[in-house]
PDB file of N, CA, C, O and CB in Angstrom:
ATOM      1  N   LEU A   1    -157.219 -48.067 135.880  1.00  0.00           N
ATOM      2  CA  LEU A   1    -156.557 -46.795 136.079  1.00  0.00           C
ATOM      3  C   LEU A   1    -156.522 -46.068 134.753  1.00  0.00           C
ATOM      4  O   LEU A   1    -156.024 -46.593 133.757  1.00  0.00           O
ATOM      5  CB  LEU A   1    -155.135 -46.981 136.654  1.00  0.00           C
ATOM      6  N   GLU A   2    -157.036 -44.898 134.744  1.00  0.00           N
ATOM      7  CA  GLU A   2    -156.932 -44.039 133.568  1.00  0.00           C
ATOM      8  C   GLU A   2    -156.167 -42.800 133.994  1.00  0.00           C
ATOM      9  O   GLU A   2    -156.526 -42.147 134.973  1.00  0.00           O
ATOM     10  CB  GLU A   2    -158.348 -43.671 132.977  1.00  0.00           C
ATOM     11  N   GLN A   3    -155.127 -42.483 133.267  1.00  0.00           N
ATOM     12  CA  GLN A   3    -154.295 -41.338 133.606  1.00  0.00           C
ATOM     13  C   GLN A   3    -154.354 -40.338 132.482  1.00  0.00           C
ATOM     14  O   GLN A   3    -153.891 -40.614 131.375  1.00  0.00           O
ATOM     15  CB  GLN A   3    -152.843 -41.762 133.884  1.00  0.00           C
ATOM     16  N   ASP A   4    -154.924 -39.167 132.757  1.00  0.00           N
ATOM     17  CA  ASP A   4    -155.012 -38.125 131.741  1.00  0.00           C
ATOM     18  C   ASP A   4    -153.614 -37.739 131.274  1.00  0.00           C
ATOM     19  O   ASP A   4    -152.679 -37.664 132.071  1.00  0.00           O
ATOM     20  CB  ASP A   4    -155.764 -36.890 132.284  1.00  0.00           C
ATOM     21  N   GLY A   5    -153.486 -37.499 129.995  1.00  0.00           N
ATOM     22  CA  GLY A   5    -152.241 -37.030 129.435  1.00  0.00           C
ATOM     23  C   GLY A   5    -151.279 -38.128 129.028  1.00  0.00           C
ATOM     24  O   GLY A   5    -150.210 -37.831 128.496  1.00  0.00           O
ATOM     25  N   LEU A   6    -151.621 -39.389 129.261  1.00  0.00           N
ATOM     26  CA  LEU A   6    -150.765 -40.499 128.867  1.00  0.00           C
ATOM     27  C   LEU A   6    -151.319 -41.155 127.619  1.00  0.00           C
ATOM     28  O   LEU A   6    -152.534 -41.276 127.461  1.00  0.00           O
ATOM     29  CB  LEU A   6    -150.636 -41.523 130.003  1.00  0.00           C
ATOM     30  N   CYS A   7    -150.431 -41.579 126.730  1.00  0.00           N
ATOM     31  CA  CYS A   7    -150.881 -42.318 125.560  1.00  0.00           C
ATOM     32  C   CYS A   7    -151.211 -43.752 125.991  1.00  0.00           C
ATOM     33  O   CYS A   7    -150.875 -44.159 127.104  1.00  0.00           O
ATOM     34  CB  CYS A   7    -149.796 -42.301 124.427  1.00  0.00           C
ATOM     35  N   SER A   8    -151.857 -44.502 125.123  1.00  0.00           N
ATOM     36  CA  SER A   8    -152.294 -45.851 125.489  1.00  0.00           C
ATOM     37  C   SER A   8    -151.127 -46.759 125.862  1.00  0.00           C
ATOM     38  O   SER A   8    -151.264 -47.601 126.749  1.00  0.00           O
ATOM     39  CB  SER A   8    -153.074 -46.470 124.348  1.00  0.00           C
ATOM     40  N   ALA A   9    -149.993 -46.605 125.207  1.00  0.00           N
ATOM     41  CA  ALA A   9    -148.817 -47.426 125.538  1.00  0.00           C
ATOM     42  C   ALA A   9    -148.297 -47.094 126.934  1.00  0.00           C
ATOM     43  O   ALA A   9    -147.869 -47.987 127.666  1.00  0.00           O
ATOM     44  CB  ALA A   9    -147.699 -47.215 124.496  1.00  0.00           C
ATOM     45  N   GLU A  10    -148.332 -45.821 127.303  1.00  0.00           N
ATOM     46  CA  GLU A  10    -147.895 -45.415 128.643  1.00  0.00           C
ATOM     47  C   GLU A  10    -148.853 -45.921 129.710  1.00  0.00           C
ATOM     48  O   GLU A  10    -148.422 -46.352 130.780  1.00  0.00           O
ATOM     49  CB  GLU A  10    -147.776 -43.890 128.730  1.00  0.00           C
ATOM     50  N   VAL A  11    -150.148 -45.872 129.427  1.00  0.00           N
ATOM     51  CA  VAL A  11    -151.137 -46.396 130.371  1.00  0.00           C
ATOM     52  C   VAL A  11    -150.941 -47.899 130.541  1.00  0.00           C
ATOM     53  O   VAL A  11    -150.989 -48.407 131.661  1.00  0.00           O
ATOM     54  CB  VAL A  11    -152.578 -46.086 129.889  1.00  0.00           C
ATOM     55  N   ALA A  12    -150.722 -48.610 129.440  1.00  0.00           N
ATOM     56  CA  ALA A  12    -150.504 -50.058 129.510  1.00  0.00           C
ATOM     57  C   ALA A  12    -149.277 -50.374 130.357  1.00  0.00           C
ATOM     58  O   ALA A  12    -149.319 -51.280 131.190  1.00  0.00           O
ATOM     59  CB  ALA A  12    -150.342 -50.651 128.098  1.00  0.00           C
ATOM     60  N   ALA A  13    -148.194 -49.644 130.155  1.00  0.00           N
ATOM     61  CA  ALA A  13    -146.972 -49.865 130.938  1.00  0.00           C
ATOM     62  C   ALA A  13    -147.212 -49.557 132.413  1.00  0.00           C
ATOM     63  O   ALA A  13    -146.750 -50.294 133.284  1.00  0.00           O
ATOM     64  CB  ALA A  13    -145.819 -48.996 130.396  1.00  0.00           C
ATOM     65  N   LEU A  14    -147.926 -48.479 132.693  1.00  0.00           N
ATOM     66  CA  LEU A  14    -148.218 -48.097 134.067  1.00  0.00           C
ATOM     67  C   LEU A  14    -149.078 -49.150 134.760  1.00  0.00           C
ATOM     68  O   LEU A  14    -148.808 -49.524 135.902  1.00  0.00           O
ATOM     69  CB  LEU A  14    -148.915 -46.739 134.101  1.00  0.00           C
ATOM     70  N   GLN A  15    -150.105 -49.624 134.076  1.00  0.00           N
ATOM     71  CA  GLN A  15    -150.968 -50.664 134.650  1.00  0.00           C
ATOM     72  C   GLN A  15    -150.148 -51.927 134.959  1.00  0.00           C
ATOM     73  O   GLN A  15    -150.300 -52.531 136.020  1.00  0.00           O
ATOM     74  CB  GLN A  15    -152.136 -51.002 133.677  1.00  0.00           C
ATOM     75  N   GLY A  16    -149.283 -52.313 134.021  1.00  0.00           N
ATOM     76  CA  GLY A  16    -148.444 -53.483 134.235  1.00  0.00           C
ATOM     77  C   GLY A  16    -147.487 -53.307 135.396  1.00  0.00           C
ATOM     78  O   GLY A  16    -147.273 -54.237 136.175  1.00  0.00           O
ATOM     79  N   GLU A  17    -146.908 -52.121 135.518  1.00  0.00           N
ATOM     80  CA  GLU A  17    -145.991 -51.829 136.622  1.00  0.00           C
ATOM     81  C   GLU A  17    -146.713 -51.914 137.967  1.00  0.00           C
ATOM     82  O   GLU A  17    -146.205 -52.514 138.915  1.00  0.00           O
ATOM     83  CB  GLU A  17    -145.365 -50.434 136.444  1.00  0.00           C
ATOM     84  N   ILE A  18    -147.885 -51.318 138.039  1.00  0.00           N
ATOM     85  CA  ILE A  18    -148.653 -51.343 139.293  1.00  0.00           C
ATOM     86  C   ILE A  18    -149.044 -52.773 139.640  1.00  0.00           C
ATOM     87  O   ILE A  18    -148.863 -53.202 140.780  1.00  0.00           O
ATOM     88  CB  ILE A  18    -149.917 -50.455 139.182  1.00  0.00           C
ATOM     89  N   ALA A  19    -149.576 -53.512 138.678  1.00  0.00           N
ATOM     90  CA  ALA A  19    -149.964 -54.903 138.927  1.00  0.00           C
ATOM     91  C   ALA A  19    -148.758 -55.715 139.394  1.00  0.00           C
ATOM     92  O   ALA A  19    -148.864 -56.501 140.336  1.00  0.00           O
ATOM     93  CB  ALA A  19    -150.576 -55.534 137.653  1.00  0.00           C
ATOM     94  N   GLY A  20    -147.621 -55.528 138.743  1.00  0.00           N
ATOM     95  CA  GLY A  20    -146.412 -56.249 139.129  1.00  0.00           C
ATOM     96  C   GLY A  20    -145.978 -55.949 140.544  1.00  0.00           C
ATOM     97  O   GLY A  20    -145.579 -56.855 141.275  1.00  0.00           O
ATOM     98  N   ARG A  21    -146.049 -54.692 140.943  1.00  0.00           N
ATOM     99  CA  ARG A  21    -145.667 -54.305 142.305  1.00  0.00           C
ATOM    100  C   ARG A  21    -146.582 -54.959 143.339  1.00  0.00           C
ATOM    101  O   ARG A  21    -146.115 -55.466 144.359  1.00  0.00           O
ATOM    102  CB  ARG A  21    -145.709 -52.774 142.460  1.00  0.00           C
ATOM    103  N   VAL A  22    -147.883 -54.946 143.068  1.00  0.00           N
ATOM    104  CA  VAL A  22    -148.828 -55.533 144.025  1.00  0.00           C
ATOM    105  C   VAL A  22    -148.604 -57.044 144.125  1.00  0.00           C
ATOM    106  O   VAL A  22    -148.553 -57.593 145.226  1.00  0.00           O
ATOM    107  CB  VAL A  22    -150.294 -55.229 143.606  1.00  0.00           C
ATOM    108  N   VAL A  23    -148.474 -57.704 142.995  1.00  0.00           N
ATOM    109  CA  VAL A  23    -148.259 -59.153 142.996  1.00  0.00           C
ATOM    110  C   VAL A  23    -146.954 -59.492 143.713  1.00  0.00           C
ATOM    111  O   VAL A  23    -146.918 -60.421 144.521  1.00  0.00           O
ATOM    112  CB  VAL A  23    -148.236 -59.702 141.549  1.00  0.00           C
ATOM    113  N   GLU A  24    -145.887 -58.754 143.428  1.00  0.00           N
ATOM    114  CA  GLU A  24    -144.601 -59.002 144.082  1.00  0.00           C
ATOM    115  C   GLU A  24    -144.668 -58.800 145.586  1.00  0.00           C
ATOM    116  O   GLU A  24    -143.953 -59.463 146.337  1.00  0.00           O
ATOM    117  CB  GLU A  24    -143.538 -58.100 143.499  1.00  0.00           C
ATOM    118  N   SER A  25    -145.528 -57.885 146.030  1.00  0.00           N
ATOM    119  CA  SER A  25    -145.657 -57.622 147.468  1.00  0.00           C
ATOM    120  C   SER A  25    -146.371 -58.756 148.191  1.00  0.00           C
ATOM    121  O   SER A  25    -146.256 -58.892 149.409  1.00  0.00           O
ATOM    122  CB  SER A  25    -146.405 -56.316 147.699  1.00  0.00           C
ATOM    123  N   GLY A  26    -147.108 -59.569 147.438  1.00  0.00           N
ATOM    124  CA  GLY A  26    -147.878 -60.653 148.044  1.00  0.00           C
ATOM    125  C   GLY A  26    -149.237 -60.220 148.562  1.00  0.00           C
ATOM    126  O   GLY A  26    -149.967 -61.023 149.144  1.00  0.00           O
ATOM    127  N   ALA A  27    -149.583 -58.956 148.355  1.00  0.00           N
ATOM    128  CA  ALA A  27    -150.863 -58.447 148.863  1.00  0.00           C
ATOM    129  C   ALA A  27    -152.053 -59.017 148.095  1.00  0.00           C
ATOM    130  O   ALA A  27    -153.139 -59.171 148.655  1.00  0.00           O
ATOM    131  CB  ALA A  27    -150.887 -56.926 148.788  1.00  0.00           C
ATOM    132  N   ALA A  28    -151.852 -59.327 146.827  1.00  0.00           N
ATOM    133  CA  ALA A  28    -152.942 -59.840 145.992  1.00  0.00           C
ATOM    134  C   ALA A  28    -152.345 -60.383 144.709  1.00  0.00           C
ATOM    135  O   ALA A  28    -151.182 -60.129 144.396  1.00  0.00           O
ATOM    136  CB  ALA A  28    -154.004 -58.733 145.689  1.00  0.00           C
ATOM    137  N   TRP A  29    -153.145 -61.128 143.974  1.00  0.00           N
ATOM    138  CA  TRP A  29    -152.749 -61.560 142.641  1.00  0.00           C
ATOM    139  C   TRP A  29    -153.845 -61.143 141.685  1.00  0.00           C
ATOM    140  O   TRP A  29    -155.026 -61.415 141.901  1.00  0.00           O
ATOM    141  CB  TRP A  29    -152.495 -63.102 142.581  1.00  0.00           C
ATOM    142  N   PHE A  30    -153.428 -60.479 140.627  1.00  0.00           N
ATOM    143  CA  PHE A  30    -154.342 -60.141 139.536  1.00  0.00           C
ATOM    144  C   PHE A  30    -153.506 -59.883 138.308  1.00  0.00           C
ATOM    145  O   PHE A  30    -152.277 -59.836 138.378  1.00  0.00           O
ATOM    146  CB  PHE A  30    -155.237 -58.904 139.883  1.00  0.00           C
ATOM    147  N   SER A  31    -154.156 -59.719 137.212  1.00  0.00           N
ATOM    148  CA  SER A  31    -153.441 -59.527 135.955  1.00  0.00           C
ATOM    149  C   SER A  31    -153.950 -58.281 135.256  1.00  0.00           C
ATOM    150  O   SER A  31    -154.841 -57.585 135.743  1.00  0.00           O
ATOM    151  CB  SER A  31    -153.595 -60.756 135.044  1.00  0.00           C
ATOM    152  N   THR A  32    -153.366 -58.024 134.115  1.00  0.00           N
ATOM    153  CA  THR A  32    -153.898 -56.988 133.238  1.00  0.00           C
ATOM    154  C   THR A  32    -154.437 -57.679 131.996  1.00  0.00           C
ATOM    155  O   THR A  32    -154.048 -58.801 131.669  1.00  0.00           O
ATOM    156  CB  THR A  32    -152.806 -55.917 132.872  1.00  0.00           C
ATOM    157  N   THR A  33    -155.318 -57.004 131.327  1.00  0.00           N
ATOM    158  CA  THR A  33    -155.890 -57.535 130.096  1.00  0.00           C
ATOM    159  C   THR A  33    -156.105 -56.384 129.125  1.00  0.00           C
ATOM    160  O   THR A  33    -156.219 -55.226 129.528  1.00  0.00           O
ATOM    161  CB  THR A  33    -157.223 -58.289 130.371  1.00  0.00           C
ATOM    162  N   VAL A  34    -156.157 -56.714 127.864  1.00  0.00           N
ATOM    163  CA  VAL A  34    -156.451 -55.704 126.844  1.00  0.00           C
ATOM    164  C   VAL A  34    -157.866 -55.954 126.347  1.00  0.00           C
ATOM    165  O   VAL A  34    -158.202 -57.057 125.917  1.00  0.00           O
ATOM    166  CB  VAL A  34    -155.413 -55.752 125.658  1.00  0.00           C
ATOM    167  N   HIS A  35    -158.687 -54.920 126.413  1.00  0.00           N
ATOM    168  CA  HIS A  35    -160.065 -54.997 125.943  1.00  0.00           C
ATOM    169  C   HIS A  35    -160.350 -53.760 125.106  1.00  0.00           C
ATOM    170  O   HIS A  35    -160.173 -52.628 125.555  1.00  0.00           O
ATOM    171  CB  HIS A  35    -161.070 -55.116 127.134  1.00  0.00           C
ATOM    172  N   ASP A  36    -160.783 -53.997 123.915  1.00  0.00           N
ATOM    173  CA  ASP A  36    -161.147 -52.906 123.013  1.00  0.00           C
ATOM    174  C   ASP A  36    -159.983 -51.931 122.814  1.00  0.00           C
ATOM    175  O   ASP A  36    -160.172 -50.721 122.693  1.00  0.00           O
ATOM    176  CB  ASP A  36    -162.369 -52.158 123.556  1.00  0.00           C
ATOM    177  N   GLY A  37    -158.763 -52.504 122.783  1.00  0.00           N
ATOM    178  CA  GLY A  37    -157.580 -51.702 122.530  1.00  0.00           C
ATOM    179  C   GLY A  37    -157.012 -50.964 123.728  1.00  0.00           C
ATOM    180  O   GLY A  37    -156.035 -50.226 123.594  1.00  0.00           O
ATOM    181  N   MET A  38    -157.613 -51.156 124.904  1.00  0.00           N
ATOM    182  CA  MET A  38    -157.139 -50.482 126.114  1.00  0.00           C
ATOM    183  C   MET A  38    -156.736 -51.522 127.150  1.00  0.00           C
ATOM    184  O   MET A  38    -157.353 -52.582 127.251  1.00  0.00           O
ATOM    185  CB  MET A  38    -158.227 -49.536 126.686  1.00  0.00           C
ATOM    186  N   THR A  39    -155.696 -51.209 127.921  1.00  0.00           N
ATOM    187  CA  THR A  39    -155.224 -52.104 128.966  1.00  0.00           C
ATOM    188  C   THR A  39    -155.925 -51.771 130.278  1.00  0.00           C
ATOM    189  O   THR A  39    -156.058 -50.607 130.656  1.00  0.00           O
ATOM    190  CB  THR A  39    -153.690 -52.005 129.125  1.00  0.00           C
ATOM    191  N   TRP A  40    -156.372 -52.826 130.962  1.00  0.00           N
ATOM    192  CA  TRP A  40    -157.096 -52.689 132.223  1.00  0.00           C
ATOM    193  C   TRP A  40    -156.536 -53.665 133.242  1.00  0.00           C
ATOM    194  O   TRP A  40    -156.027 -54.727 132.884  1.00  0.00           O
ATOM    195  CB  TRP A  40    -158.610 -52.925 132.020  1.00  0.00           C
ATOM    196  N   MET A  41    -156.633 -53.297 134.523  1.00  0.00           N
ATOM    197  CA  MET A  41    -156.349 -54.253 135.582  1.00  0.00           C
ATOM    198  C   MET A  41    -157.542 -55.192 135.663  1.00  0.00           C
ATOM    199  O   MET A  41    -158.692 -54.764 135.558  1.00  0.00           O
ATOM    200  CB  MET A  41    -156.077 -53.539 136.961  1.00  0.00           C
ATOM    201  N   ARG A  42    -157.257 -56.469 135.849  1.00  0.00           N
ATOM    202  CA  ARG A  42    -158.340 -57.454 135.851  1.00  0.00           C
ATOM    203  C   ARG A  42    -158.370 -58.180 137.189  1.00  0.00           C
ATOM    204  O   ARG A  42    -157.448 -58.923 137.528  1.00  0.00           O
ATOM    205  CB  ARG A  42    -158.171 -58.465 134.688  1.00  0.00           C
ATOM    206  N   PHE A  43    -159.422 -57.960 137.931  1.00  0.00           N
ATOM    207  CA  PHE A  43    -159.612 -58.596 139.234  1.00  0.00           C
ATOM    208  C   PHE A  43    -160.709 -59.644 139.096  1.00  0.00           C
ATOM    209  O   PHE A  43    -161.774 -59.364 138.545  1.00  0.00           O
ATOM    210  CB  PHE A  43    -159.973 -57.541 140.341  1.00  0.00           C
ATOM    211  N   ASN A  44    -160.458 -60.819 139.583  1.00  0.00           N
ATOM    212  CA  ASN A  44    -161.436 -61.896 139.513  1.00  0.00           C
ATOM    213  C   ASN A  44    -161.706 -62.366 140.940  1.00  0.00           C
ATOM    214  O   ASN A  44    -161.055 -63.285 141.435  1.00  0.00           O
ATOM    215  CB  ASN A  44    -160.930 -63.077 138.604  1.00  0.00           C
ATOM    216  N   ILE A  45    -162.649 -61.742 141.577  1.00  0.00           N
ATOM    217  CA  ILE A  45    -162.947 -62.012 142.981  1.00  0.00           C
ATOM    218  C   ILE A  45    -164.132 -62.970 143.033  1.00  0.00           C
ATOM    219  O   ILE A  45    -165.274 -62.569 142.810  1.00  0.00           O
ATOM    220  CB  ILE A  45    -163.251 -60.687 143.772  1.00  0.00           C
ATOM    221  N   VAL A  46    -163.852 -64.243 143.329  1.00  0.00           N
ATOM    222  CA  VAL A  46    -164.901 -65.254 143.275  1.00  0.00           C
ATOM    223  C   VAL A  46    -165.092 -66.014 144.591  1.00  0.00           C
ATOM    224  O   VAL A  46    -166.026 -66.807 144.711  1.00  0.00           O
ATOM    225  CB  VAL A  46    -164.594 -66.229 142.180  1.00  0.00           C
ATOM    226  N   ASN A  47    -164.237 -65.786 145.561  1.00  0.00           N
ATOM    227  CA  ASN A  47    -164.359 -66.499 146.823  1.00  0.00           C
ATOM    228  C   ASN A  47    -165.599 -66.007 147.572  1.00  0.00           C
ATOM    229  O   ASN A  47    -165.752 -64.804 147.784  1.00  0.00           O
ATOM    230  CB  ASN A  47    -163.086 -66.313 147.686  1.00  0.00           C
ATOM    231  N   LEU A  48    -166.473 -66.913 147.969  1.00  0.00           N
ATOM    232  CA  LEU A  48    -167.702 -66.497 148.641  1.00  0.00           C
ATOM    233  C   LEU A  48    -167.445 -65.898 150.012  1.00  0.00           C
ATOM    234  O   LEU A  48    -168.350 -65.309 150.604  1.00  0.00           O
ATOM    235  CB  LEU A  48    -168.637 -67.668 148.772  1.00  0.00           C
ATOM    236  N   HIS A  49    -166.238 -66.034 150.526  1.00  0.00           N
ATOM    237  CA  HIS A  49    -165.887 -65.465 151.827  1.00  0.00           C
ATOM    238  C   HIS A  49    -165.260 -64.074 151.704  1.00  0.00           C
ATOM    239  O   HIS A  49    -164.889 -63.474 152.713  1.00  0.00           O
ATOM    240  CB  HIS A  49    -164.933 -66.395 152.556  1.00  0.00           C
ATOM    241  N   THR A  50    -165.139 -63.560 150.482  1.00  0.00           N
ATOM    242  CA  THR A  50    -164.583 -62.234 150.262  1.00  0.00           C
ATOM    243  C   THR A  50    -165.535 -61.191 150.834  1.00  0.00           C
ATOM    244  O   THR A  50    -166.744 -61.232 150.607  1.00  0.00           O
ATOM    245  CB  THR A  50    -164.330 -61.981 148.755  1.00  0.00           C
ATOM    246  N   ARG A  51    -164.966 -60.272 151.569  1.00  0.00           N
ATOM    247  CA  ARG A  51    -165.747 -59.203 152.203  1.00  0.00           C
ATOM    248  C   ARG A  51    -165.238 -57.842 151.719  1.00  0.00           C
ATOM    249  O   ARG A  51    -164.205 -57.743 151.058  1.00  0.00           O
ATOM    250  CB  ARG A  51    -165.661 -59.300 153.761  1.00  0.00           C
ATOM    251  N   ASP A  52    -165.983 -56.812 152.063  1.00  0.00           N
ATOM    252  CA  ASP A  52    -165.597 -55.454 151.671  1.00  0.00           C
ATOM    253  C   ASP A  52    -164.176 -55.121 152.117  1.00  0.00           C
ATOM    254  O   ASP A  52    -163.442 -54.452 151.389  1.00  0.00           O
ATOM    255  CB  ASP A  52    -166.575 -54.438 152.256  1.00  0.00           C
ATOM    256  N   ALA A  53    -163.785 -55.577 153.299  1.00  0.00           N
ATOM    257  CA  ALA A  53    -162.448 -55.283 153.822  1.00  0.00           C
ATOM    258  C   ALA A  53    -161.360 -55.885 152.933  1.00  0.00           C
ATOM    259  O   ALA A  53    -160.293 -55.292 152.776  1.00  0.00           O
ATOM    260  CB  ALA A  53    -162.308 -55.813 155.254  1.00  0.00           C
ATOM    261  N   HIS A  54    -161.620 -57.060 152.351  1.00  0.00           N
ATOM    262  CA  HIS A  54    -160.641 -57.676 151.450  1.00  0.00           C
ATOM    263  C   HIS A  54    -160.463 -56.827 150.185  1.00  0.00           C
ATOM    264  O   HIS A  54    -159.343 -56.597 149.728  1.00  0.00           O
ATOM    265  CB  HIS A  54    -161.083 -59.114 151.075  1.00  0.00           C
ATOM    266  N   VAL A  55    -161.574 -56.376 149.639  1.00  0.00           N
ATOM    267  CA  VAL A  55    -161.526 -55.553 148.425  1.00  0.00           C
ATOM    268  C   VAL A  55    -160.843 -54.221 148.736  1.00  0.00           C
ATOM    269  O   VAL A  55    -160.048 -53.729 147.936  1.00  0.00           O
ATOM    270  CB  VAL A  55    -162.959 -55.314 147.859  1.00  0.00           C
ATOM    271  N   ALA A  56    -161.152 -53.640 149.893  1.00  0.00           N
ATOM    272  CA  ALA A  56    -160.518 -52.376 150.287  1.00  0.00           C
ATOM    273  C   ALA A  56    -159.011 -52.554 150.438  1.00  0.00           C
ATOM    274  O   ALA A  56    -158.246 -51.659 150.080  1.00  0.00           O
ATOM    275  CB  ALA A  56    -161.125 -51.852 151.606  1.00  0.00           C
ATOM    276  N   ARG A  57    -158.580 -53.693 150.961  1.00  0.00           N
ATOM    277  CA  ARG A  57    -157.149 -53.955 151.126  1.00  0.00           C
ATOM    278  C   ARG A  57    -156.453 -54.031 149.763  1.00  0.00           C
ATOM    279  O   ARG A  57    -155.338 -53.534 149.607  1.00  0.00           O
ATOM    280  CB  ARG A  57    -156.928 -55.266 151.914  1.00  0.00           C
ATOM    281  N   ILE A  58    -157.108 -54.647 148.785  1.00  0.00           N
ATOM    282  CA  ILE A  58    -156.544 -54.697 147.436  1.00  0.00           C
ATOM    283  C   ILE A  58    -156.473 -53.286 146.837  1.00  0.00           C
ATOM    284  O   ILE A  58    -155.465 -52.914 146.236  1.00  0.00           O
ATOM    285  CB  ILE A  58    -157.389 -55.628 146.527  1.00  0.00           C
ATOM    286  N   ALA A  59    -157.535 -52.513 147.004  1.00  0.00           N
ATOM    287  CA  ALA A  59    -157.539 -51.136 146.488  1.00  0.00           C
ATOM    288  C   ALA A  59    -156.417 -50.325 147.125  1.00  0.00           C
ATOM    289  O   ALA A  59    -155.736 -49.562 146.440  1.00  0.00           O
ATOM    290  CB  ALA A  59    -158.903 -50.457 146.751  1.00  0.00           C
ATOM    291  N   ASP A  60    -156.222 -50.484 148.425  1.00  0.00           N
ATOM    292  CA  ASP A  60    -155.137 -49.776 149.113  1.00  0.00           C
ATOM    293  C   ASP A  60    -153.772 -50.193 148.566  1.00  0.00           C
ATOM    294  O   ASP A  60    -152.886 -49.355 148.399  1.00  0.00           O
ATOM    295  CB  ASP A  60    -155.200 -50.042 150.626  1.00  0.00           C
ATOM    296  N   ALA A  61    -153.603 -51.488 148.287  1.00  0.00           N
ATOM    297  CA  ALA A  61    -152.334 -51.985 147.742  1.00  0.00           C
ATOM    298  C   ALA A  61    -152.079 -51.413 146.355  1.00  0.00           C
ATOM    299  O   ALA A  61    -150.944 -51.069 146.024  1.00  0.00           O
ATOM    300  CB  ALA A  61    -152.334 -53.521 147.686  1.00  0.00           C
ATOM    301  N   VAL A  62    -153.127 -51.309 145.543  1.00  0.00           N
ATOM    302  CA  VAL A  62    -152.986 -50.735 144.195  1.00  0.00           C
ATOM    303  C   VAL A  62    -152.592 -49.260 144.301  1.00  0.00           C
ATOM    304  O   VAL A  62    -151.692 -48.806 143.595  1.00  0.00           O
ATOM    305  CB  VAL A  62    -154.312 -50.889 143.384  1.00  0.00           C
ATOM    306  N   ILE A  63    -153.249 -48.529 145.159  1.00  0.00           N
ATOM    307  CA  ILE A  63    -152.942 -47.105 145.327  1.00  0.00           C
ATOM    308  C   ILE A  63    -151.513 -46.930 145.827  1.00  0.00           C
ATOM    309  O   ILE A  63    -150.794 -46.054 145.348  1.00  0.00           O
ATOM    310  CB  ILE A  63    -153.938 -46.440 146.307  1.00  0.00           C
ATOM    311  N   ALA A  64    -151.098 -47.749 146.780  1.00  0.00           N
ATOM    312  CA  ALA A  64    -149.738 -47.660 147.324  1.00  0.00           C
ATOM    313  C   ALA A  64    -148.687 -47.990 146.268  1.00  0.00           C
ATOM    314  O   ALA A  64    -147.567 -47.485 146.333  1.00  0.00           O
ATOM    315  CB  ALA A  64    -149.583 -48.600 148.519  1.00  0.00           C
ATOM    316  N   ALA A  65    -149.038 -48.832 145.299  1.00  0.00           N
ATOM    317  CA  ALA A  65    -148.096 -49.256 144.258  1.00  0.00           C
ATOM    318  C   ALA A  65    -147.983 -48.262 143.116  1.00  0.00           C
ATOM    319  O   ALA A  65    -147.112 -48.403 142.258  1.00  0.00           O
ATOM    320  CB  ALA A  65    -148.506 -50.592 143.709  1.00  0.00           C
ATOM    321  N   MET A  66    -148.848 -47.263 143.094  1.00  0.00           N
ATOM    322  CA  MET A  66    -148.835 -46.310 142.000  1.00  0.00           C
ATOM    323  C   MET A  66    -147.622 -45.398 142.110  1.00  0.00           C
ATOM    324  O   MET A  66    -147.418 -44.760 143.144  1.00  0.00           O
ATOM    325  CB  MET A  66    -150.126 -45.487 141.986  1.00  0.00           C
ATOM    326  N   PRO A  67    -146.819 -45.330 141.061  1.00  0.00           N
ATOM    327  CA  PRO A  67    -145.684 -44.404 141.076  1.00  0.00           C
ATOM    328  C   PRO A  67    -146.177 -42.969 140.889  1.00  0.00           C
ATOM    329  O   PRO A  67    -147.210 -42.733 140.264  1.00  0.00           O
ATOM    330  CB  PRO A  67    -144.660 -44.775 139.972  1.00  0.00           C
ATOM    331  N   TYR A  68    -145.449 -42.049 141.420  1.00  0.00           N
ATOM    332  CA  TYR A  68    -145.776 -40.654 141.200  1.00  0.00           C
ATOM    333  C   TYR A  68    -145.418 -40.299 139.769  1.00  0.00           C
ATOM    334  O   TYR A  68    -144.266 -40.462 139.367  1.00  0.00           O
ATOM    335  CB  TYR A  68    -145.039 -39.734 142.208  1.00  0.00           C
ATOM    336  N   THR A  69    -146.373 -39.820 138.997  1.00  0.00           N
ATOM    337  CA  THR A  69    -146.117 -39.510 137.589  1.00  0.00           C
ATOM    338  C   THR A  69    -145.969 -38.015 137.355  1.00  0.00           C
ATOM    339  O   THR A  69    -145.621 -37.587 136.255  1.00  0.00           O
ATOM    340  CB  THR A  69    -147.237 -40.055 136.719  1.00  0.00           C
ATOM    341  N   GLY A  70    -146.232 -37.217 138.392  1.00  0.00           N
ATOM    342  CA  GLY A  70    -146.155 -35.772 138.202  1.00  0.00           C
ATOM    343  C   GLY A  70    -147.410 -35.220 137.559  1.00  0.00           C
ATOM    344  O   GLY A  70    -147.496 -34.023 137.282  1.00  0.00           O
ATOM    345  N   ARG A  71    -148.394 -36.092 137.318  1.00  0.00           N
ATOM    346  CA  ARG A  71    -149.656 -35.675 136.705  1.00  0.00           C
ATOM    347  C   ARG A  71    -150.775 -35.921 137.701  1.00  0.00           C
ATOM    348  O   ARG A  71    -150.664 -36.788 138.567  1.00  0.00           O
ATOM    349  CB  ARG A  71    -149.921 -36.437 135.367  1.00  0.00           C
ATOM    350  N   THR A  72    -151.844 -35.163 137.578  1.00  0.00           N
ATOM    351  CA  THR A  72    -153.005 -35.375 138.435  1.00  0.00           C
ATOM    352  C   THR A  72    -154.209 -35.701 137.607  1.00  0.00           C
ATOM    353  O   THR A  72    -155.293 -35.914 138.151  1.00  0.00           O
ATOM    354  CB  THR A  72    -153.279 -34.156 139.298  1.00  0.00           C
TER     355      THR A  72
END
């Protein structure tokens, strides 16, 4: 998630908040990581039975967990 107008610390906090909400909901488990000074959501999808619908469900959960920031 990249949010225009946010500093790197705000983006890191936002990514952590979203990841925490999704994990707490039980919809998926994933973490955040810092790479090259930027925080990213880290998905490790390795199950050979994973299908497009599973990935779409995770994407929907992430979108639903996003707080309204007043920015577009």
